[in-house]
CSV table of C-alpha atoms in Angstrom, one decimal:
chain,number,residue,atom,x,y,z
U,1,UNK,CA,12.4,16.8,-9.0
U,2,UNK,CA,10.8,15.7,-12.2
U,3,UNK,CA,9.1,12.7,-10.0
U,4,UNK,CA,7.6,14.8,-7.1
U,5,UNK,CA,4.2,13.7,-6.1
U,6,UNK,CA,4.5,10.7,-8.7
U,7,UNK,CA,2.4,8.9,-6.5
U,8,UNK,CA,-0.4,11.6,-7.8
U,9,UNK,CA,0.2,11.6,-11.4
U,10,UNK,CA,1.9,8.3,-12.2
U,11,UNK,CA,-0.8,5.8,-11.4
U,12,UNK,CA,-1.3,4.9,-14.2
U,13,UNK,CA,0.8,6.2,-16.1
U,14,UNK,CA,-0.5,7.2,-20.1
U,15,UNK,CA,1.8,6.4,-23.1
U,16,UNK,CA,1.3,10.2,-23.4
U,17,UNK,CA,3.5,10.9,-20.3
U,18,UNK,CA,5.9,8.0,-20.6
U,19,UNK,CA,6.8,9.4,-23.9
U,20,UNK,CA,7.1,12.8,-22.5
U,21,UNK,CA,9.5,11.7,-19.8
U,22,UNK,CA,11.6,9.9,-22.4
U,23,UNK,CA,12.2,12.8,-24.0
U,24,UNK,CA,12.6,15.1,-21.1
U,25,UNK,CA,15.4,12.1,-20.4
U,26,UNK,CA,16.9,11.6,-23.4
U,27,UNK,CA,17.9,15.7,-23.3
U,28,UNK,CA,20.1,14.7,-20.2
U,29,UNK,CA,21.6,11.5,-21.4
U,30,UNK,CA,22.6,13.3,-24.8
U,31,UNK,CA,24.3,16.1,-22.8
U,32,UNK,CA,25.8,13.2,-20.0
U,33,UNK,CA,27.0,11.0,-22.6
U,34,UNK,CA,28.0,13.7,-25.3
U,35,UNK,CA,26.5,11.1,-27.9
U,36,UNK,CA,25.5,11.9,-31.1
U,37,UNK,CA,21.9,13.1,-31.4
U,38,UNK,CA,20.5,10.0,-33.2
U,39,UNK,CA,21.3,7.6,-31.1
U,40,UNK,CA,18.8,5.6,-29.4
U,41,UNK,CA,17.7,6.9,-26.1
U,42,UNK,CA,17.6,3.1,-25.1
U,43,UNK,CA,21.3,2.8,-25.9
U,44,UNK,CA,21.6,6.0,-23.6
U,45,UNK,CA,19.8,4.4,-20.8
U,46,UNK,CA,21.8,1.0,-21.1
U,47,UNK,CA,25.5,3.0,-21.7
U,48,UNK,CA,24.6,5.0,-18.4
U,49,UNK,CA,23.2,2.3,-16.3
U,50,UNK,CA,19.9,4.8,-15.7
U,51,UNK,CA,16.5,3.1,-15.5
U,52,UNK,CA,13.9,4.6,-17.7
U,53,UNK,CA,12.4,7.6,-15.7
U,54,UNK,CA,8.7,6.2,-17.0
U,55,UNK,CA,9.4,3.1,-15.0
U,56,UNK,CA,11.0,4.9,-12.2
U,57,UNK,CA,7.9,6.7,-12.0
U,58,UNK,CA,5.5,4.2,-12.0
U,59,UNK,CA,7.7,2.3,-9.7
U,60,UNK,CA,7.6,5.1,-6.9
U,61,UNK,CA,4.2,6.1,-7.5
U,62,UNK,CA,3.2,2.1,-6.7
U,63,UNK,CA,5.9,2.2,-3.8
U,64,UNK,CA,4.2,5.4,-1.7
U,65,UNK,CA,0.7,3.8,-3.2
U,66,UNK,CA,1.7,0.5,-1.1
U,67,UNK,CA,4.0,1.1,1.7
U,68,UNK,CA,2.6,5.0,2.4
U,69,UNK,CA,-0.9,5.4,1.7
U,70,UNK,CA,-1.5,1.5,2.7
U,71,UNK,CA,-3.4,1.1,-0.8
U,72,UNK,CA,-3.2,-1.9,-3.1
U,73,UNK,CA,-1.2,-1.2,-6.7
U,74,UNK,CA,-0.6,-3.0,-9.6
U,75,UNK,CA,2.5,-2.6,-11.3
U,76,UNK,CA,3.3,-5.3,-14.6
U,77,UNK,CA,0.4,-7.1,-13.6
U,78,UNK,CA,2.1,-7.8,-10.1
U,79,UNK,CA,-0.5,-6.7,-7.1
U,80,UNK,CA,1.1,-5.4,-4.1
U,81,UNK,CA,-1.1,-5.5,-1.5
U,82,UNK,CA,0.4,-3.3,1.7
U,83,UNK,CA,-0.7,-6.0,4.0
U,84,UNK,CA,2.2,-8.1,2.7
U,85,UNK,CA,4.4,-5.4,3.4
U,86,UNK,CA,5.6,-4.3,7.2
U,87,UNK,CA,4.2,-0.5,7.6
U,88,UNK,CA,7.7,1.3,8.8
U,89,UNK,CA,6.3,4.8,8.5
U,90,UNK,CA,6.3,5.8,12.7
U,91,UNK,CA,5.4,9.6,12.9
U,92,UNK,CA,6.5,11.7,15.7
U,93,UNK,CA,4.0,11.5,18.2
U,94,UNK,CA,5.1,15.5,19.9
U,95,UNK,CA,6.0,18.2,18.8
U,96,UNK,CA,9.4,19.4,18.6
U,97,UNK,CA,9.4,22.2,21.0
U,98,UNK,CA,8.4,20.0,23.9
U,99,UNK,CA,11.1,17.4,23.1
U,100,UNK,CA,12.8,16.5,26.5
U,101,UNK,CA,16.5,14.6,25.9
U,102,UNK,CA,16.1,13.2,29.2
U,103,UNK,CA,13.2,11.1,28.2
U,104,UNK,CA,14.3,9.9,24.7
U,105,UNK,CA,18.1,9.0,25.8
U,106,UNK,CA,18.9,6.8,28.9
U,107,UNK,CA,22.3,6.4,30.2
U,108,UNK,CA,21.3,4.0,32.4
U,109,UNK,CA,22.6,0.6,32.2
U,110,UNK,CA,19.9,-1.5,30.6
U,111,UNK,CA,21.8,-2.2,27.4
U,112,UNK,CA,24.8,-4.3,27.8
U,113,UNK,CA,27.5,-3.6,25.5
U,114,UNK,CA,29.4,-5.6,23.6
U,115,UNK,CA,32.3,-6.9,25.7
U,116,UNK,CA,35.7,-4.8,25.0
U,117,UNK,CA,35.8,-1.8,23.6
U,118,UNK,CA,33.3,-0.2,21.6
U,119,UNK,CA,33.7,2.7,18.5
U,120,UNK,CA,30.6,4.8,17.9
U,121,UNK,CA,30.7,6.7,15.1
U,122,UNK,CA,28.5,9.8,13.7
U,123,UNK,CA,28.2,12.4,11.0
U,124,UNK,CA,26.0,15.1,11.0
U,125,UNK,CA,24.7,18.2,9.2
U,126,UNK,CA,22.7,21.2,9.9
U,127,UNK,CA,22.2,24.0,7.2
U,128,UNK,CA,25.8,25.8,7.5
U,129,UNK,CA,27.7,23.5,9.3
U,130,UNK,CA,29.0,19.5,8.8
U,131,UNK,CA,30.2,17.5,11.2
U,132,UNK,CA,31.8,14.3,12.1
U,133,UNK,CA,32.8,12.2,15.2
U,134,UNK,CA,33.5,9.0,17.1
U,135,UNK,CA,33.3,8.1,20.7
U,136,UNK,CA,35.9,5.1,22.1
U,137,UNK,CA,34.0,3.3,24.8
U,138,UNK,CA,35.0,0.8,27.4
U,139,UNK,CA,32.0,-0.4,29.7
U,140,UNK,CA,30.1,3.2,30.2
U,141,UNK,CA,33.5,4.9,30.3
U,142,UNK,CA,34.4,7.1,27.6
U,143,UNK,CA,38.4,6.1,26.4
U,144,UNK,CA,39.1,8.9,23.6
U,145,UNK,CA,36.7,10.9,21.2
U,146,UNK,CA,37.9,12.4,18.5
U,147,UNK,CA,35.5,15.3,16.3
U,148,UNK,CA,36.0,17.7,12.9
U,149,UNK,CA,33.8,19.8,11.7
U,150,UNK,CA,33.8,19.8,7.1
U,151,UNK,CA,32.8,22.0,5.1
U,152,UNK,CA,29.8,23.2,4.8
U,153,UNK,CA,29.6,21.9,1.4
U,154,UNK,CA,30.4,17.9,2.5
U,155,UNK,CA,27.4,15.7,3.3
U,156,UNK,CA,26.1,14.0,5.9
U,157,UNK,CA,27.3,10.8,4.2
U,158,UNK,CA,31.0,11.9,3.5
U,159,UNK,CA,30.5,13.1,7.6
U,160,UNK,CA,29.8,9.4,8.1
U,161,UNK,CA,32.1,7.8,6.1
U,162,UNK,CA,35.0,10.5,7.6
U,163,UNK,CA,34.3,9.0,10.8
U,164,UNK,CA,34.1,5.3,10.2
U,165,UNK,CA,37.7,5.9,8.3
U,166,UNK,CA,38.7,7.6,11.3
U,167,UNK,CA,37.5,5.3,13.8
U,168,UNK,CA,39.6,2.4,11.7
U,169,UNK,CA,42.7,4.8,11.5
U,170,UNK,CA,42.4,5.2,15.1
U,171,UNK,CA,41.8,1.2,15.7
U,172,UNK,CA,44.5,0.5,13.6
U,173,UNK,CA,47.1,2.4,15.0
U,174,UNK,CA,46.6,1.5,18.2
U,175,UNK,CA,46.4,-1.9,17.1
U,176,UNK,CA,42.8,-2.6,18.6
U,177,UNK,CA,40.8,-5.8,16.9
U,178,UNK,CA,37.6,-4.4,15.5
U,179,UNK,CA,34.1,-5.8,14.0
U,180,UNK,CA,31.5,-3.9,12.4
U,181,UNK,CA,27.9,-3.7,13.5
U,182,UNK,CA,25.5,-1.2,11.9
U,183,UNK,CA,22.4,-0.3,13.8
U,184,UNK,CA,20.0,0.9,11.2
U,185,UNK,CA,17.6,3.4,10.8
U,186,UNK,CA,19.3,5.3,13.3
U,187,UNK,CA,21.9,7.8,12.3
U,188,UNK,CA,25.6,7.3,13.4
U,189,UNK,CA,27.1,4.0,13.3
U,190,UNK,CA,28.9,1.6,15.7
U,191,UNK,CA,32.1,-0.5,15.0
């Protein structure tokens, strides 16, 4: 919370507000650690493993700078110039009420899967409810699904990884020879 908008107030950043975060920092670490009070917020940082939250950010506030707003930063006398950099911001081009499923999924058969069976796996969340699932498929033909819904208080990463784990029970058991491949920056997984 402490870095929202850092890409407005943290470039650059003063000595006035690095020491302020340090010391906005060092209350957590003390109460993390249960350290005495004079030891070194430094030694805090390094016993937790927990980047210094001035560098952190500076680091985001050079990271929206570059890869967001397309501007060139300068961070330890290292220019980032966002031409270097591939520009993977794609916004939605309609608006949500006028989404049609039928033109964003195609069950058509123009990709060809990998030969032998093939696990999809998925976790999801909405506001009240978590859920997880994987889909068996042979070809285009569905062999065995399996779904659970969590509690509402599981993430969508715990959905993911509950389906994965399932997905390998489920391989295992039935003694199917599996290899992962993640598609990413899509959500659900396939094995």
């Amino acid at each position: 919370m402490i870095l929202h908008g850092a890409a407005a107030w943290a470039y650059p950043l003063s000595a006035r507000q690095s020491r302020l975060l340090n010391s906005i920092q060092r209350k957590f670490l003390l109460s993390i650690t249960g350290a005495y009070s004079t030891t070194p917020t430094a030694a805090l940082q390094v016993i937790e493993g927990i980047i210094q939250l001035h560098i952190k950010a500076e680091q985001e506030a050079v990271y929206v700078r570059t890869a967001r707003l397309r501007k060139t930063s300068n961070y330890n006398n290292i220019n980032f110039n966002p031409n270097n950099y591939e520009d993977g911001t794609a916004s939605t081009k309609f608006h949500p009420a006028i989404f049609q499923l039928e033109d964003r999924i195609s069950l058509k058969k123009q990709f060809l899967p990998v030969p032998g069976l093939n696990i999809y796996t998925d976790g999801s969340k909405t506001e009240d409810k978590t859920g997880s699932a994987f889909c068996v498929m042979e070809e285009y033909i569905a062999k065995y699904e399996w779904m659970a819904q969590l509690s509402p208080f599981n993430t969508v990463f715990q959905a993911e990884l509950l389906a994965i784990q399932e997905a390998c029970l489920w391989a295992s058991k039935t003694n199917q020879q599996i290899k992962a491949k993640a598609k990413y920056g899509q959500t659900g997984s396939r094995a």
